PDB file of C-alpha atoms and ligand atoms in Angstrom:
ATOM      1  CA  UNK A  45     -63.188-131.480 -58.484  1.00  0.00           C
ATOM      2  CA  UNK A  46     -62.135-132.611 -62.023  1.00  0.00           C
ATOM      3  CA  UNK A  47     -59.336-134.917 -63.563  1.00  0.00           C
ATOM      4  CA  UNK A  48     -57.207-134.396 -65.716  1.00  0.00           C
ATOM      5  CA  UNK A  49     -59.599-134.407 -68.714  1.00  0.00           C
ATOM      6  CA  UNK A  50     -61.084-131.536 -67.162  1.00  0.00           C
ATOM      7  CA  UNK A  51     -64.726-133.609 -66.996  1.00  0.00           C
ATOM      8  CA  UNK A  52     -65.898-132.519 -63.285  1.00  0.00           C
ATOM      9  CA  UNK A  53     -65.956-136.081 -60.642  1.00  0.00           C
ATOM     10  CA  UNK A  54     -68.697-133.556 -58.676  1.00  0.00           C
ATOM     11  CA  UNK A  55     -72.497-134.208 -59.229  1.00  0.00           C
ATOM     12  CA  UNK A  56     -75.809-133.607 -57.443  1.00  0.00           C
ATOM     13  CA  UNK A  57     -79.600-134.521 -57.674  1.00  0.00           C
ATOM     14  CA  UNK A  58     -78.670-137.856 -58.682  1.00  0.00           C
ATOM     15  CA  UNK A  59     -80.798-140.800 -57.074  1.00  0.00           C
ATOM     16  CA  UNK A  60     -79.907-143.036 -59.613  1.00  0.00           C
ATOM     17  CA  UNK A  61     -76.084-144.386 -61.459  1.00  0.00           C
ATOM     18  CA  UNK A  62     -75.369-146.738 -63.471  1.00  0.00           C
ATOM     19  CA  UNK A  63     -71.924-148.986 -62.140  1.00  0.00           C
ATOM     20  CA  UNK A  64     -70.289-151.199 -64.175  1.00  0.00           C
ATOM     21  CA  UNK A  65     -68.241-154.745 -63.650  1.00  0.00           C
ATOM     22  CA  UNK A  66     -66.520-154.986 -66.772  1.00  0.00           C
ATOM     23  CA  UNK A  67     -65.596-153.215 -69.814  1.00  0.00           C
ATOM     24  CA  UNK A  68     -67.858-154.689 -71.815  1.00  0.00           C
ATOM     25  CA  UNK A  69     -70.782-153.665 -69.996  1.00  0.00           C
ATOM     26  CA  UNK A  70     -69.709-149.892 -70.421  1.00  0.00           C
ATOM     27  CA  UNK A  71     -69.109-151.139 -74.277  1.00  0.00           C
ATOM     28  CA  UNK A  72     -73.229-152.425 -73.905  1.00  0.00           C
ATOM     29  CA  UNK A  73     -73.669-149.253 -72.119  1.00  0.00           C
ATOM     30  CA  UNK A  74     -72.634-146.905 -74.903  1.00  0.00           C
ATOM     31  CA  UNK A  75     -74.320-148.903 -77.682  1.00  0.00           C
ATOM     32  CA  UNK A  76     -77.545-148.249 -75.886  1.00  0.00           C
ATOM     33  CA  UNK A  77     -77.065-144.831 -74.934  1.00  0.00           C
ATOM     34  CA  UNK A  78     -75.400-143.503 -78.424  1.00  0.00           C
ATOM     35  CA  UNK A  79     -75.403-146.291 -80.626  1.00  0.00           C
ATOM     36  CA  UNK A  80     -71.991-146.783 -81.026  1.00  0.00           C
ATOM     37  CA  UNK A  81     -68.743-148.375 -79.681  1.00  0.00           C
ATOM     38  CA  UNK A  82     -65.332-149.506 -80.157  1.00  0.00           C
ATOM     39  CA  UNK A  83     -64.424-153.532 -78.776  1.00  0.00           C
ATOM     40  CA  UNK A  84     -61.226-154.888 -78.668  1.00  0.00           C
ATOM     41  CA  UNK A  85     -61.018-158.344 -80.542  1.00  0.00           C
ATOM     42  CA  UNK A  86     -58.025-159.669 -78.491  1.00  0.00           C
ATOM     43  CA  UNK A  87     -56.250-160.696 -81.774  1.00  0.00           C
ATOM     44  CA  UNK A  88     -52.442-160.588 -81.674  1.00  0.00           C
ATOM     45  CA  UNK A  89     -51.028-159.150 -84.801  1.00  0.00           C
ATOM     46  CA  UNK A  90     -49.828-163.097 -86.095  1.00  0.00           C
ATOM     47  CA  UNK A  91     -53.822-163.522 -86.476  1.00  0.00           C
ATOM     48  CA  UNK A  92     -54.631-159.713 -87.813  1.00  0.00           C
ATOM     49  CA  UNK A  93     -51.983-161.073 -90.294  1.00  0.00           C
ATOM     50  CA  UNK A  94     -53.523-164.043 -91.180  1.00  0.00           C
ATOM     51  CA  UNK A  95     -57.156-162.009 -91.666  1.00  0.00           C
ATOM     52  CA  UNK A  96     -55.527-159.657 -93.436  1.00  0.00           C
ATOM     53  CA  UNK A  97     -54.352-162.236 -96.149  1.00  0.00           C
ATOM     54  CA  UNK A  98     -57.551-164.257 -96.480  1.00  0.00           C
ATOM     55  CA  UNK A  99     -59.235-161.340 -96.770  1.00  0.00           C
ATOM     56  CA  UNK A 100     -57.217-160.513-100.089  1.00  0.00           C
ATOM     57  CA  UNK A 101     -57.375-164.196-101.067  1.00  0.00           C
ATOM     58  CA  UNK A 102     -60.866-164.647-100.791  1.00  0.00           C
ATOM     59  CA  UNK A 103     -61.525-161.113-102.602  1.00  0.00           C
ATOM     60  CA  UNK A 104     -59.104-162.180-105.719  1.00  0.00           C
ATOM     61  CA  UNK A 105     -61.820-165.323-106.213  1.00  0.00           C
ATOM     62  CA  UNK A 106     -64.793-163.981-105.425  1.00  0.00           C
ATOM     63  CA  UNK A 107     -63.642-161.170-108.421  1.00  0.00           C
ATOM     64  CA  UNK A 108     -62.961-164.272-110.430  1.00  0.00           C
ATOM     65  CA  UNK A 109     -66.162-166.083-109.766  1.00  0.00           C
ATOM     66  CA  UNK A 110     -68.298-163.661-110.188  1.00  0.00           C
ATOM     67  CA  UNK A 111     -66.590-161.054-113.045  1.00  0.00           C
ATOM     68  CA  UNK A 112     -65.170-157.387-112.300  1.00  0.00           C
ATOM     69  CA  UNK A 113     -67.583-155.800-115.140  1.00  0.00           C
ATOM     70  CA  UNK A 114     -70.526-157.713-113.529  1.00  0.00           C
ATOM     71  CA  UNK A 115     -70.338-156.786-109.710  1.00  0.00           C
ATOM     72  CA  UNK A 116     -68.872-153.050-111.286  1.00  0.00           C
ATOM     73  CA  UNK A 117     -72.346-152.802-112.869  1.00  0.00           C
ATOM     74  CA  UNK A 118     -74.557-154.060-110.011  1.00  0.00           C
ATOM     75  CA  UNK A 119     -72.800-151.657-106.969  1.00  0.00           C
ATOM     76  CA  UNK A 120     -70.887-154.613-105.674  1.00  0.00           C
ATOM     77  CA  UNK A 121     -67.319-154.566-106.660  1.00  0.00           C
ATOM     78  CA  UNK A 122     -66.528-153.209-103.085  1.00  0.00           C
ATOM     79  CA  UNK A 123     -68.406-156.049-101.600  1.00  0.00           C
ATOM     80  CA  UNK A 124     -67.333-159.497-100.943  1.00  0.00           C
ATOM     81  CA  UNK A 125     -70.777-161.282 -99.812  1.00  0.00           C
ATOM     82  CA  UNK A 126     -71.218-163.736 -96.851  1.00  0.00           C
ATOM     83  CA  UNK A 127     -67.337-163.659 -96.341  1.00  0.00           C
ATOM     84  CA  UNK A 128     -67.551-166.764 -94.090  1.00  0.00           C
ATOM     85  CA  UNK A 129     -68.778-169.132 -96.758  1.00  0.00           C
ATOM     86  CA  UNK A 130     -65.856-168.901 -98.893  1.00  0.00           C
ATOM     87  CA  UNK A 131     -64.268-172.130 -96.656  1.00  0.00           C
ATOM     88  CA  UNK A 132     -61.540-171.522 -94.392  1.00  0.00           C
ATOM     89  CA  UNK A 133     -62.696-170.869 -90.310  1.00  0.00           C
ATOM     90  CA  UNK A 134     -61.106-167.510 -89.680  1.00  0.00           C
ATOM     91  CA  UNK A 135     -64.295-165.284 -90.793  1.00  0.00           C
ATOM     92  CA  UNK A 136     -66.259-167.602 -88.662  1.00  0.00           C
ATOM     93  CA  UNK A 137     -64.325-167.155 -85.720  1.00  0.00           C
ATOM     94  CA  UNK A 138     -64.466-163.272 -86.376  1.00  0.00           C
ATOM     95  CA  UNK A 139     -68.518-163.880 -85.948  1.00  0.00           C
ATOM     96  CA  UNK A 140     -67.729-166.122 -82.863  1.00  0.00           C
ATOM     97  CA  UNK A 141     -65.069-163.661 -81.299  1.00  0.00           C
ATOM     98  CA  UNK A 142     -65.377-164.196 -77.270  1.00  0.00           C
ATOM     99  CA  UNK A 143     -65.304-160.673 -76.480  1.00  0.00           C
ATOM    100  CA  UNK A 144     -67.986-159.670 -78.969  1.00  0.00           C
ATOM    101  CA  UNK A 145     -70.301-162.431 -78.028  1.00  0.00           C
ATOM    102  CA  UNK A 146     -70.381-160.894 -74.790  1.00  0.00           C
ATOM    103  CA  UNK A 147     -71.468-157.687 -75.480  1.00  0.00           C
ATOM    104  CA  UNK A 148     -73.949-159.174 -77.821  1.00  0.00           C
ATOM    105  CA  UNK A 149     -75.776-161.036 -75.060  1.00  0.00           C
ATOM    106  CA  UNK A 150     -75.893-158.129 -72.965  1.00  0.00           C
ATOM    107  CA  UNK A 151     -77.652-155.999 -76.109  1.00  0.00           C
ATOM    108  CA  UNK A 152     -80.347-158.627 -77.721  1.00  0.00           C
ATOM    109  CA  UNK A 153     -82.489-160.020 -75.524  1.00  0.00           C
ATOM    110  CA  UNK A 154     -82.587-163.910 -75.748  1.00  0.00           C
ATOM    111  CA  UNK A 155     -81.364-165.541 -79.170  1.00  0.00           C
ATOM    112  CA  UNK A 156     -79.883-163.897 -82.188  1.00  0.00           C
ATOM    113  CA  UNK A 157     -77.854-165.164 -85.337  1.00  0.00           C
ATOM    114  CA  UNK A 158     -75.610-163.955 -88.305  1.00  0.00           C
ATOM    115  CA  UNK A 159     -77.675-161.762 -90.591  1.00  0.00           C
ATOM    116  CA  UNK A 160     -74.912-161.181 -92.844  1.00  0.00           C
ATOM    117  CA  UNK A 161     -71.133-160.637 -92.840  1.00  0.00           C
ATOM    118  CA  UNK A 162     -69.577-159.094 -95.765  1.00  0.00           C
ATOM    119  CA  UNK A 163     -65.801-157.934 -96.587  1.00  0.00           C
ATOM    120  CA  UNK A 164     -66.210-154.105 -97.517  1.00  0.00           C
ATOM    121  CA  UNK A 165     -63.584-152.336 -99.276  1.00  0.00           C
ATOM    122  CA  UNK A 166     -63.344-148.168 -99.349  1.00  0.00           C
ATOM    123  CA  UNK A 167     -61.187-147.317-102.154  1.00  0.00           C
ATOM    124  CA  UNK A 168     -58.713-144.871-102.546  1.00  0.00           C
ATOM    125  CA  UNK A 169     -60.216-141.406-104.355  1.00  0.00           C
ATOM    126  CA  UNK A 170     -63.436-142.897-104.718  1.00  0.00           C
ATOM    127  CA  UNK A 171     -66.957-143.326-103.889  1.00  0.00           C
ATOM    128  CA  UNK A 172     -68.299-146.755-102.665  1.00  0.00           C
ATOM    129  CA  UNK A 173     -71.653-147.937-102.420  1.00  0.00           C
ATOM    130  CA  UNK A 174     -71.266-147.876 -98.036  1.00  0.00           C
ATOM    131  CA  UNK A 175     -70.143-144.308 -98.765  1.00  0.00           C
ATOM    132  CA  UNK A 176     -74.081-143.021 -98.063  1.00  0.00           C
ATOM    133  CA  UNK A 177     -76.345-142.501 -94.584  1.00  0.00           C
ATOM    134  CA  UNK A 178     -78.117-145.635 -94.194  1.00  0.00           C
ATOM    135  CA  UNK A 179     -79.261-148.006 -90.868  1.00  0.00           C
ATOM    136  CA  UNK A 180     -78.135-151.430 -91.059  1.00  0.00           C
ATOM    137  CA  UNK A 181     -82.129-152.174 -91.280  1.00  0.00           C
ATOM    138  CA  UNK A 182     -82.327-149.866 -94.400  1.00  0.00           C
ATOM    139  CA  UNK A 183     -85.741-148.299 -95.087  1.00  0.00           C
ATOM    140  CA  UNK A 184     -86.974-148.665 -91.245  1.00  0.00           C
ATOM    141  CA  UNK A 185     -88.765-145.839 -89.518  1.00  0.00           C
ATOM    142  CA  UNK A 186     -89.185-146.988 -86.015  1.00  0.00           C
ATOM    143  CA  UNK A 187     -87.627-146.855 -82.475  1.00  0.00           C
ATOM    144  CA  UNK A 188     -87.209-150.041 -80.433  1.00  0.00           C
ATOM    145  CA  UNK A 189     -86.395-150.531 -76.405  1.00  0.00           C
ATOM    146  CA  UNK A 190     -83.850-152.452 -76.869  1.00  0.00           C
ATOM    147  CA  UNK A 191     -81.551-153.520 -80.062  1.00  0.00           C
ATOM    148  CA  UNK A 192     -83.230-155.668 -82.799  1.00  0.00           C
ATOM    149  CA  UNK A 193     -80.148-156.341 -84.510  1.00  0.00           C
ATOM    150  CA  UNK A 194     -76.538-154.960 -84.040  1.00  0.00           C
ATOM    151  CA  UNK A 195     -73.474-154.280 -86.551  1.00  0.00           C
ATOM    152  CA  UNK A 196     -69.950-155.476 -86.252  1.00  0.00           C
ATOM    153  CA  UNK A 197     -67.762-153.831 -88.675  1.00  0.00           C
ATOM    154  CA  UNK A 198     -64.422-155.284 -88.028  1.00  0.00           C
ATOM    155  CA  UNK A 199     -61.562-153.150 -88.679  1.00  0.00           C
ATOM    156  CA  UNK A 200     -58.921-155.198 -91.040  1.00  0.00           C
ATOM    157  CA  UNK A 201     -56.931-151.920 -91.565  1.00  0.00           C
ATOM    158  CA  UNK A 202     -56.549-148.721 -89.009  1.00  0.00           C
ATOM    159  CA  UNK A 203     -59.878-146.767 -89.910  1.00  0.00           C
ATOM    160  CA  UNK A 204     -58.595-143.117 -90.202  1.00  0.00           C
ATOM    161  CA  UNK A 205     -59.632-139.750 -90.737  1.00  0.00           C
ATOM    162  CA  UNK A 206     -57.556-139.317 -93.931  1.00  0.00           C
ATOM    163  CA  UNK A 207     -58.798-143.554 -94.824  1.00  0.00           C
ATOM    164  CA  UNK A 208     -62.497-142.453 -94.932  1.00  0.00           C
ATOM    165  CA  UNK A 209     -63.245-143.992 -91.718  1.00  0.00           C
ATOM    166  CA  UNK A 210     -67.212-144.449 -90.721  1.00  0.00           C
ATOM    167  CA  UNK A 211     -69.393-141.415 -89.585  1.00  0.00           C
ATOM    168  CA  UNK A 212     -72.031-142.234 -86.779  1.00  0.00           C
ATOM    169  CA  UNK A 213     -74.469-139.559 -86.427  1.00  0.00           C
ATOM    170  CA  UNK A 214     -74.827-140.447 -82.478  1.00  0.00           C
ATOM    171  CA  UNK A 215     -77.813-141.696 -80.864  1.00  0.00           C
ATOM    172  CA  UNK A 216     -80.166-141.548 -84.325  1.00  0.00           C
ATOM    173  CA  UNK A 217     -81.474-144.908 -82.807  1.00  0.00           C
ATOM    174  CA  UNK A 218     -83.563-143.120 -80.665  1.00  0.00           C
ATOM    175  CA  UNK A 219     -85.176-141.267 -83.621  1.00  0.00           C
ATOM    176  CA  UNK A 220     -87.587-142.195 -86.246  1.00  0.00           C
ATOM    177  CA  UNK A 221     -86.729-140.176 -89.332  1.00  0.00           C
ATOM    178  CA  UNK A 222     -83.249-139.210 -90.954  1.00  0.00           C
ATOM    179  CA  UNK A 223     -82.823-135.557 -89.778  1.00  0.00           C
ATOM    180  CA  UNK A 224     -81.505-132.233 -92.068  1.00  0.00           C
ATOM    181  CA  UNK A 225     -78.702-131.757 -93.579  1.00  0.00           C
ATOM    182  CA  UNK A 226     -78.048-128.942 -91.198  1.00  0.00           C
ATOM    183  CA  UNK A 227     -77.903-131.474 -88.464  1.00  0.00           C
ATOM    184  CA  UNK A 228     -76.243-133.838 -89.880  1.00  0.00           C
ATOM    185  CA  UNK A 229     -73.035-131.598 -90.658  1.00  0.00           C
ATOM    186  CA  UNK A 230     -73.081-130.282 -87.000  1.00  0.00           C
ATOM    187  CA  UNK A 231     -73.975-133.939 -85.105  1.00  0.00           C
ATOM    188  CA  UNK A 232     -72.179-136.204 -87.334  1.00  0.00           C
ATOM    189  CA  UNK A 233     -68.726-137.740 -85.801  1.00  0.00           C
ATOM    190  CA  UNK A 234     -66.047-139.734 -87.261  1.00  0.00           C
ATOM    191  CA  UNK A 235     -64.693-142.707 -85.660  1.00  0.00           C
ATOM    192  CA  UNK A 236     -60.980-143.856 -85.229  1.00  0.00           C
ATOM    193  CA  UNK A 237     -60.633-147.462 -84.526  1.00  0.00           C
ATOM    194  CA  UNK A 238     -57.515-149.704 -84.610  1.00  0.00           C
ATOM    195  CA  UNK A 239     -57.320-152.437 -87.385  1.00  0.00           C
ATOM    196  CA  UNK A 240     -58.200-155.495 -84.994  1.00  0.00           C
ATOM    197  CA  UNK A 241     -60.751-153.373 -83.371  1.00  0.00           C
ATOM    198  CA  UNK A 242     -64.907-153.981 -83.992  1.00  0.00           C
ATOM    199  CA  UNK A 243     -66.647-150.849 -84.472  1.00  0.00           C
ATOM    200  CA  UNK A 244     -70.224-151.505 -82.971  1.00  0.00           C
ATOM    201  CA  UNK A 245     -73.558-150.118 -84.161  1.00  0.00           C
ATOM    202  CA  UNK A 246     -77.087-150.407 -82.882  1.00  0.00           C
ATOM    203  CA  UNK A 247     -78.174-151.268 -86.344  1.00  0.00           C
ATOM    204  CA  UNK A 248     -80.869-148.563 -86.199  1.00  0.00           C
ATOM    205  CA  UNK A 249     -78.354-145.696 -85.864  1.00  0.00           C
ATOM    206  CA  UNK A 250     -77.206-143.387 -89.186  1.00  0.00           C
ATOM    207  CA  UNK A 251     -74.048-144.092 -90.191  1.00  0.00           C
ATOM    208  CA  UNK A 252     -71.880-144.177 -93.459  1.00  0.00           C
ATOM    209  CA  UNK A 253     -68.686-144.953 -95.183  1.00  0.00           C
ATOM    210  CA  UNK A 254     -66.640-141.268 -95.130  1.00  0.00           C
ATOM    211  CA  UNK A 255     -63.931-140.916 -98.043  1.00  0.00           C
ATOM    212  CA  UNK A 256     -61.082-142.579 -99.039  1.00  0.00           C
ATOM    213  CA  UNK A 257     -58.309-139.647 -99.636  1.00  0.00           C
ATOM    214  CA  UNK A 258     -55.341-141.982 -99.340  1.00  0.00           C
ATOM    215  CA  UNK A 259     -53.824-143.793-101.936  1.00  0.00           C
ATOM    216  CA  UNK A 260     -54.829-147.228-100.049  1.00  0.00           C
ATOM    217  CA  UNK A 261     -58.093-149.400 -99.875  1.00  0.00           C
ATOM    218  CA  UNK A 262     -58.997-149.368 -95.963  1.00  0.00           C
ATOM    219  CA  UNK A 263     -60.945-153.204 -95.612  1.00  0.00           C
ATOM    220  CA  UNK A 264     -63.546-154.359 -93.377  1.00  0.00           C
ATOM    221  CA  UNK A 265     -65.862-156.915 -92.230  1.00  0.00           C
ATOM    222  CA  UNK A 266     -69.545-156.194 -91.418  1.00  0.00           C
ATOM    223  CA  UNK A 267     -71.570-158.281 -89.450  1.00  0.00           C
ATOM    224  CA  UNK A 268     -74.799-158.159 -88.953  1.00  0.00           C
ATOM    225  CA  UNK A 269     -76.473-159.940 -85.870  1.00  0.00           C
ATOM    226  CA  UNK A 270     -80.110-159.871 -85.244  1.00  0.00           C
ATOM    227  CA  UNK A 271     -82.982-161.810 -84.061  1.00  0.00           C
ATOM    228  CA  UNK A 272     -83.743-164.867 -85.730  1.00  0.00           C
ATOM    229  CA  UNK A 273     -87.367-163.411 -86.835  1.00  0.00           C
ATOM    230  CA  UNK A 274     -85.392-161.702 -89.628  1.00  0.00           C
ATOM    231  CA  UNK A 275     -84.615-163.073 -92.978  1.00  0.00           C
ATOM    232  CA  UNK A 276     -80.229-163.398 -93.799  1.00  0.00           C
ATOM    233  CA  UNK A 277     -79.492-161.630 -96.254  1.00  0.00           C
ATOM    234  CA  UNK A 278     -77.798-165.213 -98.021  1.00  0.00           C
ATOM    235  CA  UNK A 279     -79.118-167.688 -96.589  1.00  0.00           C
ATOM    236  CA  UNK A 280     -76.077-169.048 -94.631  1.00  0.00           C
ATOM    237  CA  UNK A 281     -77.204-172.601 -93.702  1.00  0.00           C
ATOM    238  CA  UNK A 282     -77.446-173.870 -97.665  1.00  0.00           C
ATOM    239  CA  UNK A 283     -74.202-171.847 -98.103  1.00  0.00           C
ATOM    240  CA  UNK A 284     -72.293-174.164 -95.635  1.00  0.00           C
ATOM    241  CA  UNK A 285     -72.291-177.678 -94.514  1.00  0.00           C
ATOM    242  CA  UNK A 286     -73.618-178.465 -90.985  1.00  0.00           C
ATOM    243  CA  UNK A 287     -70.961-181.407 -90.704  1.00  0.00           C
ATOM    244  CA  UNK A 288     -68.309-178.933 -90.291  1.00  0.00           C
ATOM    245  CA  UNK A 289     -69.707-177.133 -87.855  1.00  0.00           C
ATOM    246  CA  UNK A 290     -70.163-176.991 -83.955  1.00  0.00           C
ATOM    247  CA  UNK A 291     -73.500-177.027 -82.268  1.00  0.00           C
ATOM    248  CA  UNK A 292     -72.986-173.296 -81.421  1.00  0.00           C
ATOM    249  CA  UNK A 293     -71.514-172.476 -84.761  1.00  0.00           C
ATOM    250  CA  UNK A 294     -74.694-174.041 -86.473  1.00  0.00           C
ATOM    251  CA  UNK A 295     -77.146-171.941 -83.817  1.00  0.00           C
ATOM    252  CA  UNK A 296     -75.213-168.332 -85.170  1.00  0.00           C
ATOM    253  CA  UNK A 297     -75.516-168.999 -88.527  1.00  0.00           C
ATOM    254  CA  UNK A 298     -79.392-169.610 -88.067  1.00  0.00           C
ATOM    255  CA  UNK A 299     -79.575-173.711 -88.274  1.00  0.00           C
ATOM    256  CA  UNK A 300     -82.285-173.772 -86.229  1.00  0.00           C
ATOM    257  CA  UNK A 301     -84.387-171.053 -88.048  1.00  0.00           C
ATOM    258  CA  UNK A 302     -84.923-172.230 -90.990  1.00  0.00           C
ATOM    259  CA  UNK A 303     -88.224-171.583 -92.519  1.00  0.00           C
ATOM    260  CA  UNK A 304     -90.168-175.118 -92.447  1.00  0.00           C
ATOM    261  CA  UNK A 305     -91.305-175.719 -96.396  1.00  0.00           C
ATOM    262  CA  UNK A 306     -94.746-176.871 -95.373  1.00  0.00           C
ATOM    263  CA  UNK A 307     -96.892-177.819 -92.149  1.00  0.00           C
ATOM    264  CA  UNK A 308     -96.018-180.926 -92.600  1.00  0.00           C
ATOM    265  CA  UNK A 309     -92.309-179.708 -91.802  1.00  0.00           C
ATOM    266  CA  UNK A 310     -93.553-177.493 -88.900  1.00  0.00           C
ATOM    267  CA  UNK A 311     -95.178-180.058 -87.284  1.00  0.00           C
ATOM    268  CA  UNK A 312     -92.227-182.235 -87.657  1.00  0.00           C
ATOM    269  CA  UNK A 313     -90.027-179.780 -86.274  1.00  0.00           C
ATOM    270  CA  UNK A 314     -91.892-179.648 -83.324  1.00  0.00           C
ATOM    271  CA  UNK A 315     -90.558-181.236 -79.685  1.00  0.00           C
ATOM    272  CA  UNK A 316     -93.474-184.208 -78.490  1.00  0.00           C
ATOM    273  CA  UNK A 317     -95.438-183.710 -76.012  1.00  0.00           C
ATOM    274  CA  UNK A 318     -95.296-186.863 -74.436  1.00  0.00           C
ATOM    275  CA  UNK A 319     -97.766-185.697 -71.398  1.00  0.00           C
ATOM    276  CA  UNK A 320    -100.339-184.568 -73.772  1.00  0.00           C
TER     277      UNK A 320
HETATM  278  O1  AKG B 633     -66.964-148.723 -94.898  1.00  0.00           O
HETATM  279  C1  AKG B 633     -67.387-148.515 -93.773  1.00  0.00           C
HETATM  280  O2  AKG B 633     -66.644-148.266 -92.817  1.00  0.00           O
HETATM  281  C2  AKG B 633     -68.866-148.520 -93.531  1.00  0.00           C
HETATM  282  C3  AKG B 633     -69.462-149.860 -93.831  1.00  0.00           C
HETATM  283  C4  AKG B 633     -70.952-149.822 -93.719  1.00  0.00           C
HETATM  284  O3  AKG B 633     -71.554-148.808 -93.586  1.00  0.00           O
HETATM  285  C5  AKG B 633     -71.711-151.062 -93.773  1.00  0.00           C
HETATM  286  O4  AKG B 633     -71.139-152.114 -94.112  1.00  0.00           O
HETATM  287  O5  AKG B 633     -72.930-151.023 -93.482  1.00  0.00           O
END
């Protein structure tokens, strides 16, 4: 028996199936089996509006701060670093969507925070320095049980096959080393997402920017989340101020990781034991 889409409902030798409550399970689901999913952010198009103009707002100062012919020689002038501490809450709600945080809990086991979120921009008829295979937890060799760290790349534009929309070279999580470049050309897939969509990663899998052959920039926003035993990239607590910020705002952005300066700080970091 098959359905519509022609993928047979029949199936035998099977003690075991996976069932699934919600959609964001089978979005958890995917992640672990491939690497890769799309989420739905919920945002009407009033908000993907609003994103959409901060995002150009906070790009036109961060080029002023820090100097076209500057970031143009480093790599970065397709880069807008730690998005969320340029003021304003909407890149901080983008790391606190409801849905995402959902699918996050499923993946990493017990705590995790903000690595990094960064505004990428693929220009039109160009390369870009996320226009190469890399993980998200560059120059790492290893396999892990379950997800270390995962990658939110929210979509501020439709991601296209003409607008150089990411390549995922499926399930590469699983494997240690980069494969050929045989393999690569047949295994490696495109992926279409909506602008208001989150495309998600296991940060271990292969993936890259493709290119650009339109005559407009197609924006993003990475995240990174991971467990709190890795370093941010920008340290995000001395990049923002704690007063602002809700209890659970101040756990994702790694308030209570900090490294202690001293023992004397690690000591007084500790909870009493009153018993003892
Ligand atoms: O531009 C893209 O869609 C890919 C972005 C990317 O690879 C990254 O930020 O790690």
């Amino acid at each position: 028996m098959t359905k519509s889409d022609g993928i047979p409902e029949a199936a035998y030798g099977i003690l075991q199936r996976d069932h699934f409550s919600s959609e964001l399970e089978e979005v958890a689901e995917q992640i672990r089996r491939v690497g890769y999913a799309i989420l739905d952010s919920g945002y009407t198009s009033e908000q993907l509006q609003e994103i959409s103009d901060e995002f150009d707002l906070v790009r036109e100062q961060y080029l002023k701060t820090w100097g076209e012919s500057r970031l143009k020689s480093l790599n970065e002038f397709h880069t807008i670093r730690a998005l969320l501490t340029h003021g304003g809450a909407t890149f901080l709600q983008l790391a606190m969507n409801r849905n995402l945080t959902a699918v996050l809990q499923k993946l990493i086991a017990g705590t995790f925070i903000l690595n990094q979120q960064n505004g990428v921009v693929n220009p039109p008829g160009e390369t870009y320095n996320q226009g190469a295979w890399h993980r998200d937890l560059p120059y790492q060799h290893y396999t892990s049980s379950t997800p270390l760290a995962v990658n939110a790349l929210f979509c501020v534009d439709d991601n296209t096959l003409e607008n150089g929309a990411a390549f995922v070279l499926p399930a590469s999580h699983k494997a240690i080393a980069f494969p050929s470049e045989s393999y690569l050309r047949k295994n490696a897939v495109q992926v279409n997402a909506k602008a208001g969509q989150y495309i998600l990663l296991d940060c271990m899998l292969f993936h890259s920017g493709g290119f650009n052959r339109t005559a407009k920039e197609r924006r993003a926003i990475n995240h990174v989340f991971s467990i709190p035993y890795f370093k941010q990239q920008i340290n995000l607590p001395e990049n923002m101020h704690a007063d602002d910020l809700s209890p659970e705002a101040q756990a994702l952005l790694g308030f209570n990781f900090q490294e202690p300066a001293s023992i004397a700080s690690y000591l007084a970091s500790r909870p009493t034991n009153r018993d003892a």
